[in-house]
Coordinates of C-alpha atoms in Angstrom, one line a residue:
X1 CA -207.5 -148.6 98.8
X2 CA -210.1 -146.3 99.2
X3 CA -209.4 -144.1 96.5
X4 CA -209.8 -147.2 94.2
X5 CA -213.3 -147.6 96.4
X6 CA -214.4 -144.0 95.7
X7 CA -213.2 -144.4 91.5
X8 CA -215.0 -147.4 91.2
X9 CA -218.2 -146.5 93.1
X10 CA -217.9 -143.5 91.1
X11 CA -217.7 -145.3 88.0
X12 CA -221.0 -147.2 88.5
X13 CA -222.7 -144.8 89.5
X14 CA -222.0 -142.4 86.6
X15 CA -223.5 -145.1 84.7
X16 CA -226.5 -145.9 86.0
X17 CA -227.5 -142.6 86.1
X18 CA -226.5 -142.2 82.6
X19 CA -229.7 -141.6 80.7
X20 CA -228.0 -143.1 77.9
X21 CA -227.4 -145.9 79.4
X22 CA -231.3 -145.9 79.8
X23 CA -232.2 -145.4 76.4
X24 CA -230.1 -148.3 74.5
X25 CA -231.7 -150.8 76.5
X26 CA -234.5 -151.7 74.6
X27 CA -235.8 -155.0 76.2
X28 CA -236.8 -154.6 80.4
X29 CA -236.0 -151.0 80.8
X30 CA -234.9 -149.1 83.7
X31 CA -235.0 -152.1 85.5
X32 CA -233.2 -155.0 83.7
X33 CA -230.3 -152.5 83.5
X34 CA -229.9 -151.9 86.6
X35 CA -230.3 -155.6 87.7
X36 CA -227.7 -156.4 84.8
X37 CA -225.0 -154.1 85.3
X38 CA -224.8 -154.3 88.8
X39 CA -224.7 -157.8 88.8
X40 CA -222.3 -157.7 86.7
X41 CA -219.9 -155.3 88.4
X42 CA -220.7 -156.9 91.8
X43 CA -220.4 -160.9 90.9
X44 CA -216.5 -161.9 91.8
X45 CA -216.9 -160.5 95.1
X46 CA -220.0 -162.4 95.3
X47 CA -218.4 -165.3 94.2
X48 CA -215.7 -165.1 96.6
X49 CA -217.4 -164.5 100.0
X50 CA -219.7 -167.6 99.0
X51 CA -216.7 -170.2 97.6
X52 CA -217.5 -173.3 99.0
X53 CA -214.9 -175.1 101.1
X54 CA -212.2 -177.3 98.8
X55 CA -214.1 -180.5 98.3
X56 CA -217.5 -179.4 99.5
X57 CA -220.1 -177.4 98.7
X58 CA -220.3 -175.3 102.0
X59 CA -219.3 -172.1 102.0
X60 CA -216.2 -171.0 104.0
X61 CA -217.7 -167.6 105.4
X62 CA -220.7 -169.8 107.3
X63 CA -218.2 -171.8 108.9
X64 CA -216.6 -168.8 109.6
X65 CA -219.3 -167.7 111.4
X66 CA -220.5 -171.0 113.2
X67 CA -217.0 -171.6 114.7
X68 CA -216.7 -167.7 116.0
X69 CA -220.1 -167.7 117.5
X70 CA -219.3 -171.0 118.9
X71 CA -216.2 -170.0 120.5
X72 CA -217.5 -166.7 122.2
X73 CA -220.2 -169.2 123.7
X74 CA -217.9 -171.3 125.1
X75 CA -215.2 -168.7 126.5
X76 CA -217.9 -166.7 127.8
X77 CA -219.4 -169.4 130.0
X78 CA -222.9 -169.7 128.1
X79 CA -223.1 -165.9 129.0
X80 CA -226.5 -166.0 126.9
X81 CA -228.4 -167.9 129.0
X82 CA -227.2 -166.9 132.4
X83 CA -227.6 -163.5 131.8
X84 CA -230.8 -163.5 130.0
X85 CA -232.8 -161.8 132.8
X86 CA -230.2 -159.4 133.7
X87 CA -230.8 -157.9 130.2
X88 CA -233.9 -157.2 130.6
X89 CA -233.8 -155.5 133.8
X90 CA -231.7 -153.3 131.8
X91 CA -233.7 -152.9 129.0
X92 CA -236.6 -152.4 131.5
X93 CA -234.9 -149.4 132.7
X94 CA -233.7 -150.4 136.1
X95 CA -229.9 -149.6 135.9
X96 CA -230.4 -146.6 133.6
X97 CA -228.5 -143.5 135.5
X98 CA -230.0 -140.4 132.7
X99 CA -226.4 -139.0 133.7
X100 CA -224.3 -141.5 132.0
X101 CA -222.4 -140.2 129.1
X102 CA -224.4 -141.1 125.5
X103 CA -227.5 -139.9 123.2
X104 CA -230.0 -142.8 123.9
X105 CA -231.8 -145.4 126.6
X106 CA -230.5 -148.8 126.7
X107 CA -234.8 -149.7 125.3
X108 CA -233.6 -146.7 122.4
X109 CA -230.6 -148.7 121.3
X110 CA -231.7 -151.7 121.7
X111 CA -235.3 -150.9 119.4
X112 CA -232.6 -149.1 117.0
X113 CA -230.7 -152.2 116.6
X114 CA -233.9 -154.3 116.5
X115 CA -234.8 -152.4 113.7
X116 CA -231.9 -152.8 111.4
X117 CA -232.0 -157.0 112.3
X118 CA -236.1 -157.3 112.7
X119 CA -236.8 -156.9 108.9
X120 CA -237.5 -158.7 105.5
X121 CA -234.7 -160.9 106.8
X122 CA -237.7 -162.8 109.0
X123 CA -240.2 -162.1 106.6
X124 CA -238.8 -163.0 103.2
X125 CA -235.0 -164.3 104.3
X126 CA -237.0 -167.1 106.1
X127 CA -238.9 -168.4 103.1
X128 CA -235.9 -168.1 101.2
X129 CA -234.5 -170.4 104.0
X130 CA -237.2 -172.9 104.1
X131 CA -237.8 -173.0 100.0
X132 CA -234.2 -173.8 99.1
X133 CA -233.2 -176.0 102.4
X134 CA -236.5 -177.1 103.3
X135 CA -238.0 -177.2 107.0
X136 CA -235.0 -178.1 108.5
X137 CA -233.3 -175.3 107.8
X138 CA -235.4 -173.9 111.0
X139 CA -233.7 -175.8 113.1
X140 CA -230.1 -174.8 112.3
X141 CA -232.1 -171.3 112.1
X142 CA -232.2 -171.4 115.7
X143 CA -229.1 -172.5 116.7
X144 CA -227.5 -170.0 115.1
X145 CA -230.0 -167.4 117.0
X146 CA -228.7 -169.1 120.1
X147 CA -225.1 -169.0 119.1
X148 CA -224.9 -165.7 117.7
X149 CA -226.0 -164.4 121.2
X150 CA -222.5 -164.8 122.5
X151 CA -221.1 -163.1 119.4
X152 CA -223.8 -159.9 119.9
X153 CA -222.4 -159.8 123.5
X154 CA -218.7 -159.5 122.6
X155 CA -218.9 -156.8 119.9
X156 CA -221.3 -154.1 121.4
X157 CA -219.5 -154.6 125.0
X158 CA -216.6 -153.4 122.9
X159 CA -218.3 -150.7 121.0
X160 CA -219.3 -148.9 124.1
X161 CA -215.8 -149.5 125.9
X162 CA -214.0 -148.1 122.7
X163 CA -216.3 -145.4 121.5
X164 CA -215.6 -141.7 121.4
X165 CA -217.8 -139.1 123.2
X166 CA -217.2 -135.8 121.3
X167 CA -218.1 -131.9 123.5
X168 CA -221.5 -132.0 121.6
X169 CA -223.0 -135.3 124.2
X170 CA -223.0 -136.9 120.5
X171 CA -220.9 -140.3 120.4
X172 CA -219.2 -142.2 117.5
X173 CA -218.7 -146.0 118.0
X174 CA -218.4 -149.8 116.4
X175 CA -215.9 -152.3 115.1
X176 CA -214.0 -149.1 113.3
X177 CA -213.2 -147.7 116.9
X178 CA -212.7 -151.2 118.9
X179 CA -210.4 -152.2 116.2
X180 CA -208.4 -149.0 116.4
X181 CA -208.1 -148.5 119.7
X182 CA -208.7 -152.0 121.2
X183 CA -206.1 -153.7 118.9
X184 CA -203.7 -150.8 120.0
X185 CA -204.3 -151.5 123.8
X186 CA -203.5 -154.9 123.0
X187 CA -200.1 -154.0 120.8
X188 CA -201.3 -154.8 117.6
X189 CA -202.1 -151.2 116.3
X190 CA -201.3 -151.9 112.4
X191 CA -203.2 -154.7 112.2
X192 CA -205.8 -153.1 114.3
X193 CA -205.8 -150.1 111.6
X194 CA -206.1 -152.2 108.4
X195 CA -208.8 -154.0 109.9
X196 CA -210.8 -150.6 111.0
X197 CA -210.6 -149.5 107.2
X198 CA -211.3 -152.0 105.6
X199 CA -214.5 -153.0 107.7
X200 CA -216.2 -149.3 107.0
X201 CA -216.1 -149.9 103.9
X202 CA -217.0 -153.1 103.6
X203 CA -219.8 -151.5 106.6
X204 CA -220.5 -149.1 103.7
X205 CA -221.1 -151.4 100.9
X206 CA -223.5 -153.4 103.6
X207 CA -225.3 -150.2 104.1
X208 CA -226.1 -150.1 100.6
X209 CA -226.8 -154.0 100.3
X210 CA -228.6 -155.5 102.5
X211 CA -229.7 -152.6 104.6
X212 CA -231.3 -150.6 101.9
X213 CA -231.4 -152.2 98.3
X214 CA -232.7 -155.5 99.8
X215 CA -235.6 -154.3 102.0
X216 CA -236.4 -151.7 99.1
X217 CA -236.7 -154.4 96.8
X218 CA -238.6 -156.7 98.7
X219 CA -241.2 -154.0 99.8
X220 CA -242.0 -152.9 96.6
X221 CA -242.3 -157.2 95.6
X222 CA -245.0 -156.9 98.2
X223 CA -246.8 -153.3 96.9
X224 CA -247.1 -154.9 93.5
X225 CA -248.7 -158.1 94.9
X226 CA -251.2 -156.5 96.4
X227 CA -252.1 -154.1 93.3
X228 CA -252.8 -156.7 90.9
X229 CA -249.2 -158.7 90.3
X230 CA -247.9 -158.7 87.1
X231 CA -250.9 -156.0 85.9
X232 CA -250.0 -153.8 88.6
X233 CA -248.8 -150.0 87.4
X234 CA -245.4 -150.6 89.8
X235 CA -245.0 -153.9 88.0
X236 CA -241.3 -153.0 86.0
X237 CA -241.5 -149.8 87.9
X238 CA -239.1 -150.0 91.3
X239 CA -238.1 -147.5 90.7
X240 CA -240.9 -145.3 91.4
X241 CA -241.3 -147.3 94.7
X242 CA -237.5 -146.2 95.6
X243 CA -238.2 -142.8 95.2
X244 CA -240.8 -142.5 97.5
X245 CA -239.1 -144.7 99.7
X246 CA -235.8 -142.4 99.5
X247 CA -237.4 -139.2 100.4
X248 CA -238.9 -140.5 103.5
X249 CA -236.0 -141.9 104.4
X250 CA -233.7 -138.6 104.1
X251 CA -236.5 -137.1 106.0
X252 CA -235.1 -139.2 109.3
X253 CA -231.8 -139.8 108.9
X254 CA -231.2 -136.4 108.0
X255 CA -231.7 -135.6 112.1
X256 CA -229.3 -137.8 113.0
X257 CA -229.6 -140.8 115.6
X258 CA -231.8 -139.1 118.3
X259 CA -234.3 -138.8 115.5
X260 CA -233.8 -142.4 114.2
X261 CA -234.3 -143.4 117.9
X262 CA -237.4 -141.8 118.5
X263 CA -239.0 -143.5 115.3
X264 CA -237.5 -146.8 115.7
X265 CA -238.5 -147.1 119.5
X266 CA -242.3 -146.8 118.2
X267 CA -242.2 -148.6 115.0
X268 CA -240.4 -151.8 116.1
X269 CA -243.0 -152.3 119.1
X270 CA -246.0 -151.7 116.1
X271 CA -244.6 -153.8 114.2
X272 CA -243.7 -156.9 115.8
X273 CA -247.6 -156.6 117.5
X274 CA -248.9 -156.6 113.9
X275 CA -246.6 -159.5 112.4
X276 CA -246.2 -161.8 115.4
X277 CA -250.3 -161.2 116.7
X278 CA -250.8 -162.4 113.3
X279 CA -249.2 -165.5 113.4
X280 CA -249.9 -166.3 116.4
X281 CA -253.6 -166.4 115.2
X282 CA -252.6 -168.4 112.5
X283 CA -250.6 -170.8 114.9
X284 CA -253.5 -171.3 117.2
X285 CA -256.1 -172.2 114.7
X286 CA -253.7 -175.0 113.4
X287 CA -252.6 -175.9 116.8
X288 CA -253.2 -179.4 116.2
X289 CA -250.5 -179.2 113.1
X290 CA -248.1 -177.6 115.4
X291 CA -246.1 -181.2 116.7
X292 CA -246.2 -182.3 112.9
X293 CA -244.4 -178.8 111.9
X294 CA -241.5 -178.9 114.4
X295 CA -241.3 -183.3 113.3
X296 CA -240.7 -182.1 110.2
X297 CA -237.9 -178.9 111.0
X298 CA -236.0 -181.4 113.2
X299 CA -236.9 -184.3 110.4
X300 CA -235.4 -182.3 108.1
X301 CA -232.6 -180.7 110.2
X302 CA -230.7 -184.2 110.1
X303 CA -231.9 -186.0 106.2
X304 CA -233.1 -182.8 104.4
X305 CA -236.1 -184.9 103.3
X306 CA -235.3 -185.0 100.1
X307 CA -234.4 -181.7 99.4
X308 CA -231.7 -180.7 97.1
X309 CA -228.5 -180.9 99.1
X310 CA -229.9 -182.7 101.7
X311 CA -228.5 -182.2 105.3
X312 CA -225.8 -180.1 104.0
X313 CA -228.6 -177.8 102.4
X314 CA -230.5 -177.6 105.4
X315 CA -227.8 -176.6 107.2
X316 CA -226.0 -173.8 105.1
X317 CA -230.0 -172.0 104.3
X318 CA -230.4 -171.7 108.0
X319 CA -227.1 -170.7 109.2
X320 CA -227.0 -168.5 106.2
X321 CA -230.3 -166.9 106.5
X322 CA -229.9 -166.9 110.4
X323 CA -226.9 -164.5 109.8
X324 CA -228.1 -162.2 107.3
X325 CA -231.1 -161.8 109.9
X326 CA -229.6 -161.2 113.3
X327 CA -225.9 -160.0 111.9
X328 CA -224.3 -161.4 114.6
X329 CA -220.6 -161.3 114.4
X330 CA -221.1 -158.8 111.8
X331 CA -220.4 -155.8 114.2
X332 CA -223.6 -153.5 112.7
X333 CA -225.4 -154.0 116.2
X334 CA -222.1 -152.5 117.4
X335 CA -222.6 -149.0 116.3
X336 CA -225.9 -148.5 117.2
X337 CA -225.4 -149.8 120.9
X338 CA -223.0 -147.7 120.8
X339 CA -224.6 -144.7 121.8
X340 CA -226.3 -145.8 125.0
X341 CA -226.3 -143.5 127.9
X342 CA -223.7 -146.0 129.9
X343 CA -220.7 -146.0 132.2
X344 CA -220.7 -149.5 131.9
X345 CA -220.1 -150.5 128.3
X346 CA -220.2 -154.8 129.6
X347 CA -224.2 -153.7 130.4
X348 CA -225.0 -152.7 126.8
X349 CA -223.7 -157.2 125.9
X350 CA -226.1 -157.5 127.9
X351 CA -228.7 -156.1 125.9
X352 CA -227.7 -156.7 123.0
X353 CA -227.8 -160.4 123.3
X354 CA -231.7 -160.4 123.3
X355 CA -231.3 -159.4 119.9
X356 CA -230.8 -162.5 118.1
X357 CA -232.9 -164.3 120.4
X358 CA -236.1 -161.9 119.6
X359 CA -235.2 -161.9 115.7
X360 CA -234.5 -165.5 114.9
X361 CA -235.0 -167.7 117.6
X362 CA -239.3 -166.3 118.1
X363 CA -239.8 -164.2 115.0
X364 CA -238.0 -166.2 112.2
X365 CA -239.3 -169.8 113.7
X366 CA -243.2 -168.4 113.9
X367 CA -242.7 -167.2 109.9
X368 CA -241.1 -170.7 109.3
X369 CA -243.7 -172.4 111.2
X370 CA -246.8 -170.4 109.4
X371 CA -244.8 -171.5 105.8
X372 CA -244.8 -175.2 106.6
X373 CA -248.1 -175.4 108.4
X374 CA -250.5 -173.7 105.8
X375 CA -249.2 -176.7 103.6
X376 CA -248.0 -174.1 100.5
X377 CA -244.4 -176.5 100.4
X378 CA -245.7 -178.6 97.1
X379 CA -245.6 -182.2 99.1
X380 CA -245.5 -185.6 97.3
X381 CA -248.6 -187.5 98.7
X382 CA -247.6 -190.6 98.4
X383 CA -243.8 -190.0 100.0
X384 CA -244.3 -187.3 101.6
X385 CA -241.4 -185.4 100.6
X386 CA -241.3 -182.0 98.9
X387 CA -241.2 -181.2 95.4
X388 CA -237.9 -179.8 93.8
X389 CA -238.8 -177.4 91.3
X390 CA -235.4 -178.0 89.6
X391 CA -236.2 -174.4 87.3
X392 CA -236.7 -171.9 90.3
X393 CA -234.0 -174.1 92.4
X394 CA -236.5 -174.3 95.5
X395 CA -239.4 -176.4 96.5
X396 CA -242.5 -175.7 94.5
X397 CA -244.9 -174.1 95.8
X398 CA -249.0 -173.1 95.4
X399 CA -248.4 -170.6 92.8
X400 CA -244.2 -170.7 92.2
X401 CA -243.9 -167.4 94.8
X402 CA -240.7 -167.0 96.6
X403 CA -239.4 -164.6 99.3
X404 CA -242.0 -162.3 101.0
X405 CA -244.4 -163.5 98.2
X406 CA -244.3 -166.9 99.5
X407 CA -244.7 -165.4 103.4
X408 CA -247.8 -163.2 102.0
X409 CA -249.2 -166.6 100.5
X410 CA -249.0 -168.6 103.7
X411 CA -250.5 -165.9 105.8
X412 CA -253.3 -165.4 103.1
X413 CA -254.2 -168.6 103.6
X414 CA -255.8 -168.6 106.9
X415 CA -256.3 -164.8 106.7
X416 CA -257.4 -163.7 103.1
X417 CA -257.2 -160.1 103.8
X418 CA -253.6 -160.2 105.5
X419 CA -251.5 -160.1 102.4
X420 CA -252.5 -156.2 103.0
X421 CA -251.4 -156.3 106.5
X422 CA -248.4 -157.7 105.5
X423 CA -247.8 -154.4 103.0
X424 CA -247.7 -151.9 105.4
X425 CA -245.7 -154.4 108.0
X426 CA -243.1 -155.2 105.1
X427 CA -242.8 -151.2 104.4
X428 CA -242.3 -150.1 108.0
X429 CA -239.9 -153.3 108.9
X430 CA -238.1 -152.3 105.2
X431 CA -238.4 -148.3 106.3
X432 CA -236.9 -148.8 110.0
X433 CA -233.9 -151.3 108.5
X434 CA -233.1 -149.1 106.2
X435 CA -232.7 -145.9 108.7
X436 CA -230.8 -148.4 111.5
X437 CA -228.5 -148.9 108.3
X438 CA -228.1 -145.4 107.4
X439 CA -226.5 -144.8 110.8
X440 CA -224.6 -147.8 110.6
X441 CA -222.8 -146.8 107.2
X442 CA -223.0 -142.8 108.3
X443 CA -220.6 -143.8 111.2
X444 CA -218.5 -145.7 109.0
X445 CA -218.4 -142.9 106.2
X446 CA -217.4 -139.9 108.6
X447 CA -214.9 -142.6 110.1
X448 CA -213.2 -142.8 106.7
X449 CA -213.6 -139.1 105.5
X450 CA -213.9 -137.3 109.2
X451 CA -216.8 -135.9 111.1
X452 CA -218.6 -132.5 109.1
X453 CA -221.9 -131.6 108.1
X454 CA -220.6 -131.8 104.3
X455 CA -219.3 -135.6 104.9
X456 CA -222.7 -136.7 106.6
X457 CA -224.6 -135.2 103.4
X458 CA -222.7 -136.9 100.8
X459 CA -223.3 -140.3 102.7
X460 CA -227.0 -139.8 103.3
X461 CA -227.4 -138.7 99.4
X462 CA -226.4 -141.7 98.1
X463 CA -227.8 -143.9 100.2
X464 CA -231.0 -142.5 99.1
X465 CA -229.8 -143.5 95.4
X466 CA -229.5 -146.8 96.6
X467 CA -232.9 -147.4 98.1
X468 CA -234.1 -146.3 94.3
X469 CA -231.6 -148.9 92.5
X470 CA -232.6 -151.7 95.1
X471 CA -236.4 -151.3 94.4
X472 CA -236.1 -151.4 90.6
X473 CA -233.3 -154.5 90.5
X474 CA -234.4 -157.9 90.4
X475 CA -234.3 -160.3 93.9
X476 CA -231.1 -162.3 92.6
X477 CA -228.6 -160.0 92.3
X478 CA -229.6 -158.0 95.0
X479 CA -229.9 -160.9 97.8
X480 CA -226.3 -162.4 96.6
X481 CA -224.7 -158.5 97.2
X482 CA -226.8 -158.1 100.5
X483 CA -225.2 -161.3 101.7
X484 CA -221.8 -160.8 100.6
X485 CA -221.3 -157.3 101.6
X486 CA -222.6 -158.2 105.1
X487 CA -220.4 -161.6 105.5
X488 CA -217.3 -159.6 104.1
X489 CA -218.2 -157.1 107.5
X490 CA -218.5 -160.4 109.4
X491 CA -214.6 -161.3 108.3
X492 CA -212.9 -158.5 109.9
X493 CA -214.8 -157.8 112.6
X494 CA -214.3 -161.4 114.0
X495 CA -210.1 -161.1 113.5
X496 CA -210.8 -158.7 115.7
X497 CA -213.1 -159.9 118.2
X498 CA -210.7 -162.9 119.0
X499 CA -207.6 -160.7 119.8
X500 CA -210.4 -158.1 122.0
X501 CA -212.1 -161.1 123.8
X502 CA -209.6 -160.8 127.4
X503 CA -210.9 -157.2 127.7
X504 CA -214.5 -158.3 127.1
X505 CA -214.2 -160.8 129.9
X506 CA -212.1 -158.4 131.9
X507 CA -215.3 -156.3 132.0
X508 CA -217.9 -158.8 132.6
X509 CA -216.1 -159.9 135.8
X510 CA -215.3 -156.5 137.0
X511 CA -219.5 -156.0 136.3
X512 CA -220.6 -159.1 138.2
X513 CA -218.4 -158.6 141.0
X514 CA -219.8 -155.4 141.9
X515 CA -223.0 -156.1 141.1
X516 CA -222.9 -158.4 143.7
X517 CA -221.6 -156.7 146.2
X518 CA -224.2 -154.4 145.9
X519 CA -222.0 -152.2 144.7
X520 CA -224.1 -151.5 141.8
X521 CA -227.2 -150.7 142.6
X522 CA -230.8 -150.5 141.0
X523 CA -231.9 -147.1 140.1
X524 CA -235.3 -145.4 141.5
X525 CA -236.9 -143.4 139.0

C-alpha cells in the first residue's frame, strides 16, 4: 500500500515539475495545469469521501462526524462544559510541573494546535459556509464547535497516554501511536495496525491539502486583491507567491517543534488581536443589526430561507465547514498535544477542548456575523430572501467575490483600509497553519519511514513543493482535496477512538479523583 502511495505521488510529481508539461500548455499557463492535472488525478477520491447518503444528498463522512462527536459528548458526561475552567487553569499554567516528561507548555501546544485550526478555515471556510448554505449555516457552525469539543478531548488524551518519549527529551505522538498501541492494549493489534498506516498517510495527504495548498492558495487570493485584482503582477502567478511562502516556511520547520512552538505561541495571540479587535469594531458600530443577524442564522438554520438546498444545505455547509475548521475527530490536534510536558496525558483533553470552542464557536460566528451584517448577501427587497446566483452556485454577492475575498469585502465595508489588515492577518494565520501542519505530516512521515535526519528532509522538501502548487491552483480543486484528505483522517481515527474510549474515561476518573482529594495539587511558580 504504501509503495503504491510513494509510485503514484511520484508519478505526479514528476509531472508537474516537467517543464514540458509547462510548455504544451498554451492557454492559462503554469497555473491552469496545475489546477487541471491535479484535479484530475485527485477527483475519485474526492468523489468518494463526499458521496451523499443513498437517497439523499448528504454526505456520509458529515454524518460520520456528527454521530462520533455526538457520542463522545454523551459518554463523556458533557465533559466540555464541566471542565471548561479546569482547562484554563491549565492553560494558565497552574498545574505545569517544568519536570514532566515532553518538549512544550500546555499554553505551547495548545497555541501550536491553535495555529494549524485558527486559519483561512474562519476567514475564507466561513464565507464559503455562509455563501453556499446561507446564514444558517452559522448555527449548525456552532453546534458542531460545541460537539466537536468532546471529540478534541478523547483523541489528544490518547495522544499523550500513547506517545513515545525517545533519550533525546523529544517525543513522537498521535492517532498513529494510539492506534498501535492503544488498539493492542485493547487486543485488537491488527486492526490497530492497518488503521495507524493508513491514517499517516491519509495525515500526509492532509498535510499537503488542507494544511498547506489551501492556506497558500487563499493568501495569495488576498495579495492579489489588494495589488490591483485581475491587473495585479501575481494575478496568474501563484506561483511566485508559493515560493516565497515555501522558503519561509522551511526556515521554521526545519528546527523542528520547539521552533514551531516558539513562533506559533506569538503569532496566534497577534493574530487573533488583529482579526477579532477588528470585528468587534465592526460588530459594535452595527450593534443595533446584531438581534436581526442571529434571526436570520437561526431563521435560516431550520428553512434555509430560500437557499439552494434549503435546511439540508444549511446544515451540511456548517457541519462541513465547522470540521474542516476545528478538525475535530480528525486526530491532527493529537500530534501536536502530544508533546506537552505532562504526566497526566487526561490534562492535555482538557486543553484541547478549548480548541474548537475558540476557532468556531467565537472566531468563525464573529466572521459569519460581519458577512451577514454589512448586508454584501445580494437580498431580494421585496421577499427578503437571498439571491441564488445559479452560475457561481452561491448567493450573489456585491461584486461576485467568494472565500476570503468575500470576508475582505465585508470588512471593507465599515473599514475601507482593512482589506490590507486582512493581507498580512491571512498570511501569518496561512504561514502558522501551514508550520502546525508540517509537524503534523513530519510525525506521520518518520512514522511510516522511521525517525532520521534524512527521512525528516525528504518530508519537509516536499511539503515546500506543495505550498508552491497550492498558491498557483485554482480555489475548486484545491478546497475539494483539502476536505477530502482531512475527512479521509477523520475515518480512521474515529474506528479508533470508539474501541480507545474506556481508557479515556479510565483516566478522567483516575484525574478527578485525585484532584479532589487534593492529591493533585496546584503548582507555585
Amino acid at each position: 500500500m504504501i509503495k503504491t502511495f510513494l509510485a503514484s505521488l511520484a508519478a505526479l510529481l514528476s509531472f508537474l515539475v516537467a517543464p514540458a508539461a509547462f510548455a504544451q500548455e498554451d492557454a492559462g499557463g503554469i497555473d491552469a495545469t496545475i489546477s487541471a492535472v491535479v484535479g484530475t488525478v485527485t477527483g475519485p477520491f474526492v468523489s468518494f469521501i463526499f458521496a451523499p447518503l443513498p437517497g439523499t444528498s448528504f454526505p456520509w463522512i458529515v454524518l460520520w462526524l456528527v454521530v462520533g462527536a455526538t457520542i463522545f459528548t454523551l459518554y463523556f458526561g458533557f465533559v466540555q462544559f464541566r471542565a471548561f475552567g479546569h482547562a484554563i487553569a491549565l492553560v494558565k499554567g497552574d498545574y505545569s510541573d517544568p519536570n514532566d516528561a515532553g518538549e512544550v507548555s500546555h499554553f505551547q501546544a495548545l497555541a501550536t494546535a491553535l495555529s494549524g485550526t485558527v486559519g483561512l478555515g474562519n476567514i475564507a471556510g466561513v464565507a464559503v459556509a455562509v455563501g453556499i448554505g446561507g446564514p444558517g449555516a452559522t448555527f449548525w457552525m456552532i453546534l458542531a464547535g460545541l460537539l466537536g469539543m468532546a471529540s478534541k478531548f478523547t483523541e489528544c488524551t490518547l495522544g499523550v497516554k500513547f506517545r513515545n518519549e525517545y533519550a533525546d527529551g523529544t517525543v513522537s505522538g498521535g492517532p498513529m501511536y494510539y492506534l498501535t498501541k492503544g488498539m493492542q492494549e485493547r487486543g485488537y493489534a491488527m486492526l490497530g495496525r492497518v488503521l495507524a498506516v493508513l491514517f499517516a498517510i491519509f495525515c500526509i495527504l492532509g498535510s499537503w491539502g488542507g494544511g498547506n495548498m489551501f492556506q497558500a492558495n487563499q493568501a495569495h487570493a488576498q495579495l492579489v486583491n489588494i495589488t490591483g485584482g485581475e491587473g495585479s503582477f501575481l494575478s496568474g502567478n501563484g506561483w511566485i507567491t508559493g515560493v516565497v511562502m515555501a522558503l519561509i516556511v522551511f526556515g521554521v520547520i526545519v528546527g523542528g517543534i520547539k521552533s514551531i512552538a516558539q513562533v506559533t505561541e506569538k503569532i496566534v495571540p497577534f493574530m487573533a488581536v488583529i482579526y477579532v479587535g477588528a470585528a468587534v469594531i465592526i460588530l459594535i458600530g452595527n450593534a443595533s443589526q446584531i438581534p436581526w443577524a442571529f434571526g436570520q442564522i437561526f431563521e435560516g438554520a431550520f428553512t434555509g430561507l430560500g437557499i439552494a438546498g434549503g435546511l439540508a444545505g444549511a446544515l451540511i455547509q456548517g457541519f462541513r465547514r465547522a470540521a474542516f475548521s476545528n478538525e475535530a475527530g480528525v486526530g491532527s490536534a493529537a500530534i501536536a498535544h502530544s508533546a506537552v510536558r505532562t504526566k497526566e496525558p487526561i490534562t492535555e483533553g482538557y486543553v484541547s477542548l478549548l480548541e474548537p470552542f475558540i476557532d468556531t464557536v467565537v472566531i468563525c460566528t464573529m466572521t459569519a456575523l460581519v458577512i451577514v451584517i454589512t448586508g454584501v448577501l445580494n437580498q431580494d427587497p421585496e421577499t427578503g430572501l437571498y439571491i441564488w446566483d445559479e452560475a457561481a452556485g452561491s448567493i450573489a454577492t456585491a461584486d461576485g467575490s467568494s472565500g476570503v475575498e468575500l470576508t475582505s469585502l465585508a470588512f471593507g465595508t465599515t473599514i475601507s483600509w482593512f482589506p490590507y489588515v486582512l493581507a498580512i492577518a491571512v498570511v501569518l494565520f496561512a504561514f502558522s497553519t501551514m508550520i502546525s501542519w508540517s509537524y503534523y505530516g513530519l510525525k506521520a512521515w518518520t512514522y511510516l519511514f522511521g525517525e532520521g535526519k534524512a527521512a525528516e528532509l525528504v518530508y519537509k522538501l516536499l511539503f515546500c513543493l506543495f505550498v508552491i502548487l497550492g498558491a498557483a491552483m485554482s480555489l475548486g480543486p484545491v478546497i475539494d482535496f483539502s476536505d477530502a484528505a482531512i475527512f479521509a483522517m477523520a475515518v480512521v481515527n474515529i474506528i479508533g477512538l470508539y474501541f480507545l474510549m474506556p481508557i479515556v474515561k479510565r483516566e478522567m476518573h483516575s484525574y478527578m479523583a485525585r484532584l479532589k482529594s487534593g492529591e493533585i495539587r496546584k503548582f507555585k511558580h
